[in-house]
């Protein structure tokens, strides 16, 4: 993940120089996907990692419910509400 962050900032810094145009032509499609990859990695780490180990708790259930809502093509606000409600429900039960 640190390599993705460094690469993303590095490409932004090169963008203001003359090299930026050449790099953008070659890596343009990959560079546009970097923010999504960084966000996905952040969600995975915050959901499944706790004290250096793998954890499956209410957060995992919320992410799974949100993923199902995305798969069913729900609006973003509904995806967030579903994920929050499932997480809160699992926490209330356990």
Short mmCIF file of N, CA, C and O in Angstrom, two decimals:
data_model
loop_
_atom_site.label_atom_id
_atom_site.label_comp_id
_atom_site.label_asym_id
_atom_site.label_seq_id
_atom_site.Cartn_x
_atom_site.Cartn_y
_atom_site.Cartn_z
N UNK A 1 0.82 -1.19 0.00
CA UNK A 1 0.00 0.00 0.00
C UNK A 1 0.87 1.25 0.00
O UNK A 1 0.54 2.23 -0.65
N UNK A 2 1.97 1.18 0.73
CA UNK A 2 2.87 2.33 0.77
C UNK A 2 3.44 2.61 -0.61
O UNK A 2 3.61 3.76 -1.01
N UNK A 3 3.71 1.55 -1.38
CA UNK A 3 4.23 1.73 -2.74
C UNK A 3 3.20 2.42 -3.63
O UNK A 3 3.55 3.27 -4.46
N UNK A 4 1.92 2.08 -3.46
CA UNK A 4 0.87 2.74 -4.23
C UNK A 4 0.77 4.22 -3.88
O UNK A 4 0.61 5.07 -4.76
N UNK A 5 0.87 4.53 -2.61
CA UNK A 5 0.80 5.93 -2.18
C UNK A 5 1.99 6.71 -2.74
O UNK A 5 1.84 7.80 -3.30
N UNK A 6 3.20 6.13 -2.61
CA UNK A 6 4.39 6.80 -3.11
C UNK A 6 4.32 6.99 -4.63
O UNK A 6 4.67 8.04 -5.15
N UNK A 7 3.85 5.96 -5.33
CA UNK A 7 3.72 6.06 -6.78
C UNK A 7 2.70 7.10 -7.19
O UNK A 7 2.90 7.86 -8.14
N UNK A 8 1.61 7.16 -6.47
CA UNK A 8 0.56 8.13 -6.78
C UNK A 8 1.06 9.56 -6.59
O UNK A 8 0.89 10.41 -7.46
N UNK A 9 1.72 9.82 -5.47
CA UNK A 9 2.26 11.17 -5.23
C UNK A 9 3.40 11.47 -6.20
O UNK A 9 3.54 12.60 -6.65
N UNK A 10 4.22 10.47 -6.50
CA UNK A 10 5.32 10.67 -7.44
C UNK A 10 4.83 11.06 -8.82
O UNK A 10 5.37 11.95 -9.47
N UNK A 11 3.79 10.39 -9.29
CA UNK A 11 3.23 10.72 -10.61
C UNK A 11 2.60 12.10 -10.61
O UNK A 11 2.66 12.82 -11.60
N UNK A 12 1.99 12.49 -9.50
CA UNK A 12 1.43 13.85 -9.42
C UNK A 12 2.55 14.88 -9.46
O UNK A 12 2.42 15.92 -10.10
N UNK A 13 3.66 14.59 -8.78
CA UNK A 13 4.79 15.52 -8.80
C UNK A 13 5.41 15.61 -10.19
O UNK A 13 5.80 16.68 -10.64
N UNK A 14 5.49 14.48 -10.89
CA UNK A 14 6.03 14.49 -12.25
C UNK A 14 5.10 15.19 -13.23
O UNK A 14 5.53 15.64 -14.28
N UNK A 15 3.84 15.25 -12.89
CA UNK A 15 2.86 15.88 -13.77
C UNK A 15 3.15 17.35 -14.04
O UNK A 15 2.82 17.85 -15.10
N UNK A 16 3.78 18.02 -13.10
CA UNK A 16 4.09 19.44 -13.30
C UNK A 16 5.38 19.63 -14.08
O UNK A 16 5.68 20.72 -14.53
N UNK A 17 6.15 18.56 -14.23
CA UNK A 17 7.39 18.66 -15.01
C UNK A 17 7.14 18.23 -16.45
O UNK A 17 6.04 17.84 -16.83
N UNK A 18 8.16 18.29 -17.25
CA UNK A 18 8.07 17.90 -18.66
C UNK A 18 7.87 16.40 -18.83
O UNK A 18 7.30 15.96 -19.81
N UNK A 19 8.34 15.62 -17.89
CA UNK A 19 8.21 14.16 -17.98
C UNK A 19 6.76 13.71 -17.79
O UNK A 19 6.41 12.61 -18.19
N UNK A 20 5.96 14.53 -17.18
CA UNK A 20 4.58 14.15 -16.87
C UNK A 20 3.77 13.77 -18.09
O UNK A 20 3.00 12.82 -18.06
N UNK A 21 3.93 14.48 -19.19
CA UNK A 21 3.18 14.19 -20.41
C UNK A 21 3.51 12.83 -20.98
O UNK A 21 2.64 12.07 -21.39
N UNK A 22 4.81 12.49 -20.99
CA UNK A 22 5.23 11.18 -21.52
C UNK A 22 4.73 10.05 -20.64
O UNK A 22 4.27 9.02 -21.12
N UNK A 23 4.85 10.23 -19.35
CA UNK A 23 4.41 9.18 -18.42
C UNK A 23 2.90 9.03 -18.48
O UNK A 23 2.38 7.91 -18.43
N UNK A 24 2.18 10.14 -18.59
CA UNK A 24 0.72 10.08 -18.61
C UNK A 24 0.21 9.32 -19.83
O UNK A 24 -0.77 8.58 -19.75
N UNK A 25 0.86 9.48 -20.97
CA UNK A 25 0.43 8.75 -22.17
C UNK A 25 0.58 7.25 -21.99
O UNK A 25 -0.25 6.48 -22.45
N UNK A 26 1.64 6.83 -21.32
CA UNK A 26 1.88 5.39 -21.15
C UNK A 26 1.09 4.80 -19.99
O UNK A 26 0.61 3.68 -20.06
N UNK A 27 1.02 5.53 -18.91
CA UNK A 27 0.40 4.99 -17.70
C UNK A 27 -0.95 5.62 -17.37
O UNK A 27 -1.47 5.39 -16.29
N UNK A 28 -1.52 6.37 -18.27
CA UNK A 28 -2.76 7.08 -18.02
C UNK A 28 -3.87 6.21 -17.45
O UNK A 28 -4.45 6.53 -16.40
N UNK A 29 -4.20 5.07 -18.12
CA UNK A 29 -5.29 4.24 -17.58
C UNK A 29 -5.00 3.69 -16.18
O UNK A 29 -5.87 3.64 -15.33
N UNK A 30 -3.76 3.30 -15.94
CA UNK A 30 -3.41 2.75 -14.62
C UNK A 30 -3.46 3.84 -13.55
O UNK A 30 -3.90 3.60 -12.42
N UNK A 31 -3.01 5.04 -13.90
CA UNK A 31 -3.00 6.14 -12.94
C UNK A 31 -4.41 6.53 -12.53
O UNK A 31 -4.66 6.88 -11.38
N UNK A 32 -5.35 6.45 -13.45
CA UNK A 32 -6.72 6.82 -13.10
C UNK A 32 -7.35 5.81 -12.14
O UNK A 32 -8.28 6.15 -11.42
N UNK A 33 -6.83 4.59 -12.10
CA UNK A 33 -7.37 3.57 -11.20
C UNK A 33 -6.70 3.57 -9.82
O UNK A 33 -7.20 2.93 -8.90
N UNK A 34 -5.58 4.27 -9.67
CA UNK A 34 -4.87 4.27 -8.39
C UNK A 34 -5.71 4.76 -7.21
O UNK A 34 -5.68 4.12 -6.15
N UNK A 35 -6.46 5.85 -7.31
CA UNK A 35 -7.25 6.26 -6.14
C UNK A 35 -8.26 5.20 -5.70
O UNK A 35 -8.45 4.98 -4.50
N UNK A 36 -8.88 4.52 -6.64
CA UNK A 36 -9.84 3.46 -6.28
C UNK A 36 -9.13 2.31 -5.60
O UNK A 36 -9.63 1.74 -4.62
N UNK A 37 -7.95 1.95 -6.08
CA UNK A 37 -7.19 0.87 -5.46
C UNK A 37 -6.75 1.25 -4.04
O UNK A 37 -6.81 0.42 -3.12
N UNK A 38 -6.32 2.49 -3.86
CA UNK A 38 -5.93 2.94 -2.52
C UNK A 38 -7.10 2.94 -1.56
O UNK A 38 -6.98 2.51 -0.40
N UNK A 39 -8.26 3.39 -2.03
CA UNK A 39 -9.44 3.40 -1.18
C UNK A 39 -9.87 1.98 -0.82
O UNK A 39 -10.22 1.70 0.34
N UNK A 40 -9.84 1.07 -1.79
CA UNK A 40 -10.20 -0.32 -1.52
C UNK A 40 -9.24 -0.94 -0.51
O UNK A 40 -9.67 -1.66 0.41
N UNK A 41 -7.95 -0.68 -0.65
CA UNK A 41 -6.98 -1.21 0.30
C UNK A 41 -7.22 -0.66 1.70
O UNK A 41 -7.14 -1.39 2.69
N UNK A 42 -7.55 0.61 1.79
CA UNK A 42 -7.84 1.23 3.09
C UNK A 42 -9.07 0.59 3.74
O UNK A 42 -9.07 0.29 4.94
N UNK A 43 -10.11 0.36 2.96
CA UNK A 43 -11.33 -0.27 3.49
C UNK A 43 -11.01 -1.68 3.99
O UNK A 43 -11.44 -2.08 5.08
N UNK A 44 -10.25 -2.44 3.23
CA UNK A 44 -9.92 -3.81 3.63
C UNK A 44 -9.10 -3.81 4.92
O UNK A 44 -9.38 -4.58 5.84
N UNK A 45 -8.11 -2.95 4.99
CA UNK A 45 -7.27 -2.91 6.20
C UNK A 45 -8.07 -2.48 7.41
O UNK A 45 -7.96 -3.07 8.49
N UNK A 46 -8.91 -1.46 7.26
CA UNK A 46 -9.69 -0.98 8.40
C UNK A 46 -10.77 -1.97 8.82
O UNK A 46 -11.20 -1.96 9.97
N UNK A 47 -11.20 -2.83 7.91
CA UNK A 47 -12.27 -3.76 8.22
C UNK A 47 -11.75 -5.06 8.82
O UNK A 47 -12.30 -5.57 9.79
N UNK A 48 -10.70 -5.61 8.26
CA UNK A 48 -10.29 -6.96 8.62
C UNK A 48 -9.01 -7.05 9.45
O UNK A 48 -8.58 -8.14 9.78
N UNK A 49 -8.38 -5.93 9.80
CA UNK A 49 -7.15 -5.96 10.57
C UNK A 49 -7.36 -5.34 11.94
O UNK A 49 -7.95 -4.27 12.05
N UNK A 50 -6.90 -6.04 12.95
CA UNK A 50 -6.97 -5.51 14.31
C UNK A 50 -5.79 -6.07 15.09
O UNK A 50 -5.64 -7.29 15.21
N UNK A 51 -4.95 -5.21 15.60
CA UNK A 51 -3.78 -5.59 16.40
C UNK A 51 -2.86 -6.54 15.63
O UNK A 51 -2.33 -7.49 16.18
N UNK A 52 -2.70 -6.28 14.35
CA UNK A 52 -1.77 -7.07 13.55
C UNK A 52 -2.30 -8.41 13.08
O UNK A 52 -1.56 -9.20 12.49
N UNK A 53 -3.54 -8.71 13.31
CA UNK A 53 -4.09 -10.00 12.90
C UNK A 53 -5.42 -9.84 12.18
O UNK A 53 -6.02 -8.76 12.14
N UNK A 54 -5.89 -10.94 11.62
CA UNK A 54 -7.16 -10.96 10.91
C UNK A 54 -8.31 -11.00 11.90
O UNK A 54 -8.29 -11.76 12.87
N UNK A 55 -9.30 -10.18 11.67
CA UNK A 55 -10.46 -10.12 12.56
C UNK A 55 -11.74 -10.15 11.74
O UNK A 55 -11.85 -9.48 10.73
N UNK A 56 -12.68 -10.96 12.14
CA UNK A 56 -14.00 -11.00 11.51
C UNK A 56 -15.03 -10.63 12.57
O UNK A 56 -15.30 -11.40 13.48
N UNK A 57 -15.58 -9.43 12.45
CA UNK A 57 -16.55 -8.97 13.42
C UNK A 57 -17.68 -8.24 12.70
O UNK A 57 -17.94 -8.50 11.53
N UNK A 58 -18.35 -7.34 13.38
CA UNK A 58 -19.50 -6.64 12.82
C UNK A 58 -19.13 -5.82 11.59
O UNK A 58 -19.93 -5.67 10.67
N UNK A 59 -17.90 -5.30 11.56
CA UNK A 59 -17.47 -4.53 10.40
C UNK A 59 -17.47 -5.36 9.13
O UNK A 59 -17.87 -4.89 8.06
N UNK A 60 -17.06 -6.61 9.24
CA UNK A 60 -17.05 -7.50 8.07
C UNK A 60 -18.47 -7.76 7.57
O UNK A 60 -18.72 -7.78 6.36
N UNK A 61 -19.41 -7.91 8.49
CA UNK A 61 -20.80 -8.10 8.09
C UNK A 61 -21.34 -6.86 7.40
O UNK A 61 -22.08 -6.95 6.40
N UNK A 62 -20.97 -5.69 7.88
CA UNK A 62 -21.40 -4.44 7.25
C UNK A 62 -20.84 -4.27 5.86
O UNK A 62 -21.54 -3.85 4.93
N UNK A 63 -19.57 -4.60 5.68
CA UNK A 63 -18.96 -4.51 4.36
C UNK A 63 -19.62 -5.51 3.40
O UNK A 63 -19.88 -5.19 2.24
N UNK A 64 -19.90 -6.70 3.89
CA UNK A 64 -20.56 -7.70 3.04
C UNK A 64 -21.96 -7.23 2.63
O UNK A 64 -22.35 -7.36 1.46
N UNK A 65 -22.70 -6.65 3.56
CA UNK A 65 -24.03 -6.13 3.23
C UNK A 65 -23.94 -4.98 2.24
O UNK A 65 -24.74 -4.87 1.31
N UNK A 66 -22.95 -4.12 2.43
CA UNK A 66 -22.74 -3.02 1.48
C UNK A 66 -22.37 -3.54 0.11
O UNK A 66 -22.82 -3.00 -0.91
N UNK A 67 -21.55 -4.58 0.05
CA UNK A 67 -21.17 -5.17 -1.24
C UNK A 67 -22.39 -5.76 -1.95
O UNK A 67 -22.53 -5.63 -3.17
N UNK A 68 -23.28 -6.38 -1.19
CA UNK A 68 -24.50 -6.91 -1.80
C UNK A 68 -25.36 -5.77 -2.33
O UNK A 68 -25.93 -5.86 -3.43
N UNK A 69 -25.44 -4.68 -1.59
CA UNK A 69 -26.22 -3.53 -2.05
C UNK A 69 -25.62 -2.93 -3.32
O UNK A 69 -26.35 -2.53 -4.23
N UNK A 70 -24.30 -2.87 -3.40
CA UNK A 70 -23.65 -2.37 -4.61
C UNK A 70 -23.94 -3.31 -5.77
O UNK A 70 -24.22 -2.89 -6.89
N UNK A 71 -23.84 -4.61 -5.51
CA UNK A 71 -24.12 -5.62 -6.54
C UNK A 71 -25.55 -5.49 -7.06
O UNK A 71 -25.80 -5.66 -8.25
N UNK A 72 -26.48 -5.13 -6.19
CA UNK A 72 -27.88 -4.95 -6.59
C UNK A 72 -28.13 -3.56 -7.19
O UNK A 72 -29.26 -3.19 -7.44
N UNK A 73 -27.04 -2.78 -7.38
CA UNK A 73 -27.08 -1.46 -7.99
C UNK A 73 -27.91 -0.45 -7.20
O UNK A 73 -28.67 0.34 -7.76
N UNK A 74 -27.76 -0.49 -5.89
CA UNK A 74 -28.45 0.48 -5.03
C UNK A 74 -27.72 1.82 -5.09
O UNK A 74 -26.52 1.87 -5.35
N UNK A 75 -28.43 2.92 -4.84
CA UNK A 75 -27.76 4.23 -4.77
C UNK A 75 -26.75 4.26 -3.62
O UNK A 75 -26.89 3.55 -2.63
N UNK A 76 -25.74 5.11 -3.77
CA UNK A 76 -24.65 5.16 -2.79
C UNK A 76 -25.14 5.41 -1.37
O UNK A 76 -24.69 4.76 -0.44
N UNK A 77 -26.07 6.31 -1.19
CA UNK A 77 -26.56 6.60 0.16
C UNK A 77 -27.23 5.37 0.77
O UNK A 77 -27.07 5.09 1.96
N UNK A 78 -27.94 4.60 -0.04
CA UNK A 78 -28.56 3.37 0.45
C UNK A 78 -27.51 2.33 0.81
O UNK A 78 -27.65 1.60 1.80
N UNK A 79 -26.44 2.25 0.03
CA UNK A 79 -25.35 1.32 0.33
C UNK A 79 -24.76 1.64 1.70
O UNK A 79 -24.55 0.75 2.53
N UNK A 80 -24.52 2.92 1.95
CA UNK A 80 -23.94 3.34 3.23
C UNK A 80 -24.90 3.04 4.37
O UNK A 80 -24.50 2.53 5.43
N UNK A 81 -26.17 3.34 4.19
CA UNK A 81 -27.17 3.11 5.24
C UNK A 81 -27.30 1.61 5.54
O UNK A 81 -27.37 1.21 6.70
N UNK A 82 -27.33 0.79 4.50
CA UNK A 82 -27.43 -0.66 4.70
C UNK A 82 -26.21 -1.17 5.46
O UNK A 82 -26.35 -1.95 6.42
N UNK A 83 -25.02 -0.76 5.05
CA UNK A 83 -23.80 -1.20 5.73
C UNK A 83 -23.80 -0.77 7.20
O UNK A 83 -23.45 -1.55 8.09
N UNK A 84 -24.21 0.47 7.46
CA UNK A 84 -24.25 0.96 8.84
C UNK A 84 -25.28 0.20 9.66
O UNK A 84 -25.02 -0.16 10.81
N UNK A 85 -26.45 -0.04 9.08
CA UNK A 85 -27.51 -0.73 9.82
C UNK A 85 -27.12 -2.17 10.15
O UNK A 85 -27.35 -2.64 11.27
N UNK A 86 -26.51 -2.86 9.21
CA UNK A 86 -26.10 -4.24 9.47
C UNK A 86 -25.00 -4.27 10.52
O UNK A 86 -25.02 -5.11 11.44
N UNK A 87 -24.04 -3.37 10.42
CA UNK A 87 -22.97 -3.31 11.43
C UNK A 87 -23.54 -3.04 12.81
O UNK A 87 -23.19 -3.70 13.79
N UNK A 88 -24.44 -2.07 12.89
CA UNK A 88 -25.07 -1.75 14.19
C UNK A 88 -25.90 -2.91 14.70
O UNK A 88 -25.88 -3.21 15.91
N UNK A 89 -26.62 -3.58 13.82
CA UNK A 89 -27.42 -4.72 14.23
C UNK A 89 -26.59 -5.86 14.78
O UNK A 89 -26.92 -6.46 15.81
N UNK A 90 -25.48 -6.17 14.09
CA UNK A 90 -24.61 -7.25 14.57
C UNK A 90 -23.97 -6.86 15.90
O UNK A 90 -23.87 -7.69 16.81
N UNK A 91 -23.59 -5.61 16.05
CA UNK A 91 -23.00 -5.17 17.32
C UNK A 91 -24.02 -5.20 18.46
O UNK A 91 -23.67 -5.50 19.60
N UNK A 92 -25.28 -4.91 18.13
CA UNK A 92 -26.30 -4.95 19.17
C UNK A 92 -26.60 -6.38 19.63
O UNK A 92 -26.90 -6.62 20.81
N UNK A 93 -26.50 -7.33 18.71
CA UNK A 93 -26.78 -8.72 19.04
C UNK A 93 -25.64 -9.35 19.80
O UNK A 93 -25.86 -10.17 20.71
N UNK A 94 -24.41 -8.98 19.46
CA UNK A 94 -23.26 -9.64 20.12
C UNK A 94 -22.75 -8.87 21.29
O UNK A 94 -23.00 -7.79 21.58
#
